[in-house]
XYZ file of C-alpha atoms in Angstrom:
568
model
C 56.636 42.313 113.809
C 53.989 40.751 116.056
C 51.272 43.323 116.754
C 52.391 45.645 113.944
C 49.729 48.156 112.936
C 48.471 48.560 109.386
C 50.177 51.956 109.063
C 53.476 50.510 110.264
C 53.107 47.643 107.821
C 52.486 49.955 104.879
C 55.453 52.089 105.849
C 57.800 49.115 106.329
C 56.785 47.311 103.161
C 56.647 50.599 101.299
C 60.338 51.106 102.043
C 61.092 47.668 100.582
C 59.082 48.396 97.438
C 60.529 51.876 97.063
C 64.049 50.502 97.469
C 63.402 48.237 94.544
C 61.732 51.081 92.643
C 64.783 53.260 93.316
C 66.951 50.751 91.494
C 64.595 50.727 88.538
C 64.218 54.484 88.195
C 67.802 55.132 89.287
C 66.572 57.542 91.963
C 68.949 58.734 94.657
C 68.696 57.713 98.328
C 67.875 61.379 99.103
C 64.833 61.169 96.823
C 63.862 57.889 98.428
C 63.947 59.344 101.928
C 61.995 62.394 100.780
C 59.151 60.158 99.585
C 59.340 57.568 102.372
C 56.323 58.884 104.243
C 54.066 58.743 101.167
C 55.707 56.476 98.605
C 54.430 56.815 95.087
C 52.609 53.808 93.622
C 54.791 51.440 91.666
C 54.798 51.906 87.876
C 56.019 49.710 85.066
C 57.030 50.679 81.548
C 56.585 48.448 78.491
C 57.383 49.086 74.858
C 58.212 52.683 75.613
C 54.869 53.393 77.305
C 54.490 54.069 80.988
C 51.477 52.788 82.879
C 50.935 54.125 86.364
C 49.326 51.976 89.001
C 47.972 54.978 90.869
C 44.350 54.100 90.186
C 44.687 50.372 89.634
C 47.174 49.133 92.200
C 46.954 51.485 95.143
C 48.349 49.828 98.261
C 45.327 50.988 100.256
C 42.759 49.729 97.736
C 41.090 46.329 97.507
C 41.328 44.151 94.416
C 37.617 43.507 94.584
C 37.043 47.196 93.906
C 38.616 46.901 90.449
C 35.972 47.150 87.766
C 35.877 44.907 84.716
C 37.898 47.236 82.497
C 40.616 47.617 85.121
C 40.800 43.865 85.713
C 41.191 43.097 82.032
C 43.965 45.662 81.625
C 46.203 44.452 84.442
C 48.125 42.244 82.004
C 49.601 45.469 80.582
C 51.754 45.726 83.689
C 53.591 42.503 83.079
C 53.575 42.262 79.299
C 57.215 41.431 78.819
C 59.078 42.383 81.981
C 60.893 45.122 80.085
C 60.980 47.277 83.208
C 63.417 44.768 84.685
C 66.051 45.246 81.989
C 67.583 48.032 84.048
C 67.456 46.050 87.273
C 70.296 43.765 88.263
C 69.501 40.145 88.914
C 70.860 40.510 92.456
C 68.368 43.310 93.136
C 65.488 41.149 91.907
C 66.587 38.173 93.976
C 67.002 40.360 97.074
C 63.548 41.851 96.665
C 61.930 38.430 96.180
C 63.640 37.094 99.305
C 62.409 40.167 101.169
C 58.877 39.606 99.920
C 58.914 35.924 100.938
C 60.148 36.833 104.409
C 57.455 39.482 104.750
C 54.729 37.011 103.854
C 56.187 34.363 106.167
C 56.578 36.732 109.112
C 53.483 38.892 108.784
C 51.063 36.388 107.314
C 47.624 37.817 106.650
C 48.807 41.281 107.709
C 50.838 41.513 104.508
C 47.661 41.539 102.384
C 47.466 45.350 101.953
C 50.654 45.364 99.876
C 49.727 42.449 97.616
C 48.331 44.719 94.898
C 51.543 46.598 94.329
C 53.809 43.631 95.033
C 52.061 41.598 92.344
C 53.188 44.055 89.675
C 56.822 43.638 90.665
C 56.687 39.858 91.134
C 54.877 39.142 87.877
C 57.239 41.441 86.029
C 60.163 39.455 87.437
C 58.571 36.227 86.223
C 58.046 37.705 82.764
C 61.608 38.981 82.624
C 63.040 35.644 83.792
C 60.989 33.681 81.263
C 62.107 35.989 78.470
C 65.729 35.577 79.547
C 65.340 31.801 79.525
C 63.867 31.875 76.029
C 66.643 34.123 74.735
C 69.331 31.964 76.361
C 67.868 28.796 74.847
C 67.839 30.413 71.414
C 71.456 31.464 71.816
C 72.490 27.965 72.870
C 70.701 26.533 69.853
C 72.522 29.030 67.613
C 75.877 28.042 69.128
C 75.102 24.382 68.552
C 74.204 25.102 64.917
C 77.401 27.081 64.415
C 79.413 24.257 65.956
C 77.872 21.808 63.509
C 78.638 24.189 60.632
C 82.243 24.619 61.759
C 82.747 20.855 61.890
C 81.455 20.432 58.355
C 83.538 23.373 57.171
C 86.634 21.801 58.723
C 85.930 18.628 56.807
C 85.587 20.554 53.522
C 88.805 22.475 54.174
C 90.587 19.241 54.884
C 89.437 17.811 51.588
C 90.601 20.934 49.765
C 93.984 20.800 51.444
C 94.507 17.325 50.085
C 94.498 18.828 46.564
C 96.972 21.613 47.380
C 100.710 21.591 47.776
C 102.063 20.039 50.930
C 104.305 23.019 51.558
C 101.389 25.453 51.665
C 99.545 23.210 54.055
C 102.523 23.120 56.402
C 102.972 26.901 56.335
C 99.383 27.576 57.389
C 98.908 24.608 59.717
C 100.211 26.346 62.804
C 98.107 29.515 62.266
C 94.925 27.521 61.605
C 95.475 25.424 64.708
C 95.902 28.498 66.913
C 92.804 30.085 65.393
C 90.733 26.938 66.004
C 91.830 26.843 69.615
C 90.883 30.508 70.109
C 87.482 30.014 68.520
C 86.804 26.937 70.657
C 87.777 28.774 73.833
C 85.572 31.720 72.877
C 82.566 29.504 72.225
C 83.130 27.642 75.465
C 83.242 30.945 77.339
C 80.099 32.164 75.565
C 78.282 28.951 76.423
C 79.310 29.315 80.053
C 77.965 32.873 80.183
C 74.660 31.773 78.668
C 74.314 28.902 81.118
C 75.005 31.297 83.997
C 72.289 33.680 82.761
C 69.888 30.748 82.520
C 70.671 29.674 86.054
C 70.064 33.179 87.436
C 66.842 33.619 85.448
C 65.621 30.224 86.610
C 66.301 31.176 90.239
C 64.388 34.451 89.867
C 61.484 32.680 88.238
C 61.292 30.057 90.982
C 61.495 32.644 93.773
C 58.767 34.762 92.177
C 56.434 31.778 91.780
C 57.110 30.761 95.381
C 56.111 34.276 96.489
C 52.847 33.964 94.566
C 52.237 30.521 96.076
C 52.697 31.885 99.581
C 50.188 34.636 98.836
C 47.605 32.038 97.798
C 48.417 29.895 100.834
C 47.369 32.733 103.153
C 43.807 32.604 101.735
C 43.288 36.322 102.469
C 39.558 36.952 103.012
C 39.540 40.524 101.691
C 41.745 40.087 98.635
C 40.710 38.800 95.219
C 43.298 37.098 93.035
C 40.977 37.039 90.031
C 42.288 40.283 88.460
C 45.800 38.830 88.342
C 45.025 35.299 87.143
C 45.294 36.085 83.447
C 48.713 37.625 84.078
C 49.821 34.629 86.141
C 48.915 32.288 83.320
C 50.518 34.450 80.638
C 53.892 34.811 82.341
C 54.194 31.794 84.669
C 52.061 28.879 83.482
C 51.414 29.002 79.729
C 55.115 29.154 78.745
C 55.868 26.008 80.818
C 52.636 24.030 80.614
C 53.897 21.701 77.864
C 56.906 20.739 80.018
C 54.972 20.300 83.259
C 55.269 16.499 83.302
C 58.935 16.319 82.294
C 59.983 18.998 84.798
C 58.347 17.306 87.800
C 59.630 13.741 87.643
C 62.207 13.983 90.450
C 60.819 16.715 92.708
C 57.827 19.004 92.853
C 58.625 22.237 91.039
C 57.560 25.688 92.194
C 54.946 25.717 89.428
C 53.429 22.410 90.579
C 53.232 23.700 94.157
C 51.446 26.790 92.841
C 48.865 24.584 91.127
C 48.475 22.598 94.339
C 47.768 25.793 96.288
C 44.666 26.254 94.134
C 43.040 23.288 95.882
C 43.211 24.900 99.323
C 39.750 26.421 99.033
C 36.866 26.034 96.555
C 37.242 29.722 95.690
C 40.466 28.803 93.888
C 39.044 25.844 91.932
C 38.140 27.923 88.843
C 41.792 28.951 88.532
C 42.650 25.432 87.331
C 39.877 25.373 84.748
C 38.928 28.777 83.396
C 42.190 30.130 82.001
C 43.834 27.263 80.134
C 42.028 24.001 79.290
C 45.382 22.178 79.228
C 46.249 22.847 82.868
C 44.363 19.956 84.466
C 45.179 17.370 81.736
C 48.878 18.258 81.891
C 48.736 17.970 85.670
C 47.353 14.433 85.301
C 50.078 13.552 82.789
C 52.640 13.819 85.580
C 51.298 10.479 86.869
C 52.664 8.651 83.819
C 55.857 10.629 83.259
C 58.913 8.372 82.805
C 60.742 7.656 86.076
C 58.439 9.916 88.101
C 59.104 9.694 91.830
C 56.477 8.422 94.259
C 56.485 11.715 96.202
C 55.412 13.598 93.069
C 52.756 10.991 92.252
C 51.426 11.278 95.793
C 51.181 15.066 95.491
C 49.236 14.856 92.219
C 46.944 12.194 93.673
C 46.366 14.501 96.638
C 45.239 17.248 94.270
C 42.891 14.820 92.549
C 41.544 13.607 95.885
C 40.738 17.167 96.983
C 38.363 17.460 94.040
C 36.903 13.979 94.480
C 36.226 14.537 98.187
C 34.491 17.871 97.661
C 31.058 17.962 99.303
C 28.936 21.130 98.895
C 27.198 20.631 102.241
C 30.511 20.306 104.078
C 31.990 23.232 102.145
C 29.231 25.578 103.338
C 30.439 25.245 106.936
C 34.131 24.509 106.400
C 34.834 27.358 103.964
C 31.980 29.685 104.995
C 30.363 29.615 101.557
C 26.806 30.318 100.591
C 24.745 27.311 99.543
C 24.584 28.610 95.969
C 28.353 29.073 95.719
C 29.047 25.654 97.220
C 26.723 24.001 94.682
C 28.297 25.954 91.829
C 31.774 24.762 92.811
C 30.400 21.215 93.037
C 29.098 21.436 89.469
C 32.498 22.740 88.332
C 34.370 19.880 90.028
C 32.017 17.220 88.708
C 32.253 18.562 85.173
C 36.051 18.663 85.334
C 36.276 15.040 86.497
C 33.753 13.815 83.933
C 35.555 15.538 81.046
C 38.820 13.817 81.924
C 37.577 10.470 83.241
C 39.103 8.565 80.331
C 42.523 10.142 80.929
C 42.285 9.505 84.673
C 41.436 5.815 84.232
C 44.161 5.324 81.651
C 46.771 7.014 83.855
C 45.675 5.135 86.970
C 46.071 1.906 85.031
C 49.651 2.897 84.186
C 50.257 3.943 87.803
C 49.233 0.546 89.122
C 51.445 -1.195 86.577
C 54.430 0.997 87.449
C 53.846 0.485 91.174
C 54.124 -3.299 90.775
C 50.981 -3.789 92.832
C 51.552 -7.330 94.037
C 55.015 -6.634 95.406
C 54.318 -3.080 96.541
C 51.575 -4.132 98.931
C 54.137 -6.022 100.979
C 55.784 -2.716 101.855
C 52.714 -1.248 103.540
C 53.743 -2.076 107.097
C 57.131 -0.433 106.714
C 55.648 2.720 105.181
C 57.064 1.995 101.723
C 55.479 2.080 98.313
C 52.495 0.111 99.588
C 51.097 3.282 101.173
C 51.094 4.901 97.745
C 49.266 1.902 96.311
C 46.632 2.139 99.034
C 46.244 5.828 98.180
C 45.816 4.951 94.509
C 43.153 2.369 95.340
C 41.222 4.898 97.416
C 41.414 7.485 94.626
C 40.248 4.945 92.064
C 37.297 3.940 94.239
C 36.134 7.562 94.117
C 36.845 7.970 90.405
C 34.804 4.839 89.692
C 31.654 6.781 90.546
C 32.141 8.819 87.368
C 32.998 5.958 85.020
C 30.436 5.186 82.319
C 32.522 3.619 79.547
C 36.175 2.829 78.700
C 35.805 -0.961 78.853
C 39.470 -1.810 78.277
C 40.730 0.458 81.041
C 38.118 -0.904 83.445
C 39.086 -4.500 82.606
C 42.799 -3.813 83.031
C 42.242 -2.123 86.396
C 40.110 -5.001 87.631
C 42.814 -7.478 86.604
C 45.348 -5.473 88.627
C 43.151 -4.996 91.686
C 41.581 -8.434 92.124
C 44.757 -10.046 93.587
C 44.631 -7.592 96.509
C 41.470 -9.302 97.791
C 43.536 -12.420 98.501
C 46.282 -10.605 100.375
C 46.381 -10.925 104.196
C 44.719 -8.249 106.269
C 48.104 -7.246 107.681
C 49.222 -6.282 104.168
C 46.034 -4.891 102.631
C 43.662 -3.487 105.301
C 40.004 -4.475 105.255
C 38.901 -0.932 104.408
C 41.201 -0.888 101.394
C 39.661 -4.139 100.249
C 36.304 -2.438 100.685
C 37.493 0.260 98.272
C 38.485 -2.448 95.785
C 35.013 -3.970 96.051
C 33.410 -0.591 95.377
C 35.574 -0.318 92.261
C 34.461 -3.782 91.161
C 30.810 -2.891 91.707
C 31.202 0.083 89.380
C 33.497 -1.428 86.755
C 32.043 -4.928 86.307
C 29.035 -3.646 84.312
C 31.427 -1.847 81.961
C 33.151 -5.146 81.214
C 30.449 -7.831 81.086
C 27.239 -5.932 80.318
C 26.349 -7.093 76.758
C 24.640 -3.781 76.011
C 27.715 -1.707 76.918
C 30.866 -3.783 76.567
C 32.560 -4.402 73.242
C 34.182 -7.629 74.509
C 33.176 -10.896 72.819
C 30.486 -12.975 74.540
C 32.768 -15.982 75.188
C 35.346 -13.757 76.875
C 32.644 -12.065 78.929
C 31.499 -15.444 80.257
C 35.096 -16.321 81.106
C 35.562 -12.994 82.925
C 32.298 -13.463 84.822
C 33.488 -16.844 86.100
C 36.760 -15.309 87.247
C 35.041 -12.450 89.074
C 32.650 -14.950 90.686
C 35.541 -17.011 92.065
C 37.247 -13.892 93.443
C 34.249 -12.566 95.346
C 33.209 -16.067 96.484
C 36.527 -16.612 98.246
C 36.262 -13.112 99.734
C 33.028 -14.139 101.487
C 35.103 -16.558 103.533
C 37.661 -13.938 104.624
C 36.138 -10.457 104.933
C 34.464 -9.650 108.261
C 33.682 -5.961 107.734
C 29.898 -5.593 107.474
C 30.026 -2.948 104.735
C 32.437 -5.083 102.690
C 30.162 -8.145 102.936
C 27.183 -6.018 101.883
C 29.133 -4.835 98.822
C 30.070 -8.450 98.018
C 26.368 -9.377 98.064
C 25.581 -6.532 95.663
C 28.377 -7.619 93.324
C 27.050 -11.188 93.348
C 23.552 -9.929 92.449
C 25.080 -7.902 89.604
C 26.913 -10.961 88.283
C 23.710 -13.003 88.481
C 21.838 -10.412 86.431
C 24.435 -10.384 83.654
C 24.745 -14.186 83.807
C 21.065 -14.386 82.874
C 21.635 -12.073 79.897
C 24.719 -13.931 78.666
C 22.896 -17.276 78.840
C 19.882 -15.859 77.037
C 17.366 -16.976 79.710
C 13.911 -15.554 78.990
C 11.790 -17.329 81.603
C 10.701 -15.727 84.871
C 12.186 -18.553 86.936
C 15.371 -17.577 88.797
C 18.649 -18.923 87.464
C 20.902 -20.928 89.827
C 23.193 -17.953 90.308
C 20.225 -15.690 91.094
C 19.083 -18.217 93.708
C 22.571 -18.223 95.197
C 22.615 -14.407 95.219
C 19.295 -14.379 97.127
C 20.571 -16.878 99.710
C 23.815 -14.970 100.251
C 22.042 -11.622 100.597
C 19.570 -13.000 103.133
C 22.054 -14.828 105.356
C 24.126 -11.622 105.514
C 21.109 -9.406 106.228
C 21.193 -6.745 108.934
C 18.298 -5.159 110.755
C 16.861 -1.960 109.352
C 15.607 -0.980 112.803
C 18.761 -1.388 114.899
C 22.242 -0.330 113.977
C 24.797 -3.090 113.279
C 22.487 -5.837 114.492
C 21.909 -8.945 112.319
C 18.376 -9.556 111.048
C 17.954 -13.004 112.609
C 14.515 -13.586 111.135
C 15.640 -13.140 107.529
C 18.747 -15.199 108.140
C 16.830 -18.117 109.648
C 14.312 -18.094 106.765
C 17.153 -18.251 104.242
C 18.904 -21.080 106.098
C 15.600 -22.959 106.345
C 14.927 -22.716 102.609
C 18.496 -23.747 101.816
C 18.296 -26.809 104.065
C 14.760 -27.859 103.083
C 14.434 -26.920 99.418
C 17.532 -25.793 97.533
C 20.291 -28.116 98.641
C 19.199 -31.142 96.529
C 17.755 -29.385 93.459
C 20.454 -28.720 90.837
C 17.985 -26.802 88.708
C 17.714 -24.208 91.471
C 21.282 -24.340 92.782
C 23.886 -26.015 90.577
C 27.569 -26.638 91.278
C 28.505 -23.311 89.720
C 26.176 -21.414 92.061
C 27.145 -23.374 95.192
C 30.612 -21.740 95.285
C 29.652 -18.425 96.967
C 27.109 -20.200 99.191
C 29.678 -22.673 100.537
C 32.166 -19.913 101.335
C 29.457 -18.142 103.335
C 28.532 -21.344 105.184
C 32.162 -21.951 106.157
C 32.415 -18.350 107.372
C 29.264 -18.534 109.532
C 30.180 -21.961 110.882
C 33.044 -20.214 112.686
C 30.804 -17.539 114.235
C 31.730 -17.338 117.912
C 28.784 -15.173 118.985
C 25.620 -16.487 117.293
C 24.910 -20.102 118.174
C 21.821 -20.337 115.922
C 23.731 -19.012 112.908
C 26.653 -21.348 113.574
C 24.343 -24.364 113.907
C 22.407 -23.604 110.705
C 25.602 -23.003 108.725
C 27.078 -26.294 109.949
């Protein structure tokens, strides 16, 4: 099909659609051949009314040409899938396989037939969902009848105990044969229902996969907006409550459809505008019981797509106008902010389930440690939106702090940098007296623990950006230490003095890239050696901890002799 013309495509796909239409309308092959050159537009009938797609779903038309009234009425075409009652399940499955192969083989060239194909595919989804609902009701009825039969048997048995033994013996054989026949009949009925469910489930999955492939093409001249309400009504809304439970072992067709809506910012509204439960239920997959790491990774990937969205990059990458790119940015930011509490809570559960301390040891072999690193990166981006939720922030910090002590071969330096960015954002939520609801004594205890963690990190981390973040965290701790101690004077506290020393001896030039600011560093070393080292009021034992770790680190500097000498 390489190099196929648009006319050839319409003719070829038209035959496929008309073949399916022939089955529905029970037309003869002769009639099909007579109309092959100009196939009539596909039509669907619901509740006894026929709705033609002549004006709304012409193969040669563009979805963007549909006016508002036409867009809002498209759901009429897939109301209940009643048109499919006269179509065998094999015919539906064959058509869906044909449609998937067309999309796979022709790619973007298949776009002209999307309008008419959507009517058939969505109708198949509606029919399959209705069949599943009916089958579940029938199974529930059988189960209820089985329970009633068991109780009835018990009552009959009690009545037989009051009757003559001879009568019981005369009817025993007939009753036993009847019970066996009834049991066999119910077993056969249950088997038939289960088979119908299996077929309907297959049709539903194939139809959703077809829709997903259409979205994956990102056709430039086709708008999916007119069909989104239908997609939600027949494919998403009926299953949204079971999204987490149905995706624990593998990614379902529905989850892959939701993932396809992160391929381009133009699809982002599809996750937000039609059902407010879609995004929260998608996040709930992270904490589903026994969820597999592959599914967690897929959901985290969806979340990362939104977190990494940059309007300026999107203008060039997706060929958007500046106004559209900014509008999508506002949508993404609002969506993350509305669900920040749920995200933090679920990430906390994810880290607990991943067994962070042991999982990091699997990083080199490509095991669960890679997933943990992914989670840390995601959380570092989510932290930018966090403004409250003290308990979740505290729990996440408790889980993440041990990674700072892990060897660089297990937890890479850049991952530790992500952890430090999380700390910088979350520490104020935990120990800021004006925000946190934690008791003052516990806040002081937490501050001491955080201080020890970042102090030891000064002696290990070599990445310039990580050391700069450590200095900022130390300054933040010093500020809250002043508040917790109730200091009102303008004199710096010992920890503030230590924060100044650490920031200065780690200073880099603002004029030259990645070059230390030797002047600031020498001034800081001079003041430390001449003034601060023997004045406990300015630098007490508590504040010496981060300073000493920095001195040990710089004493091992192989490149700067002056820095090494001053640190020693």
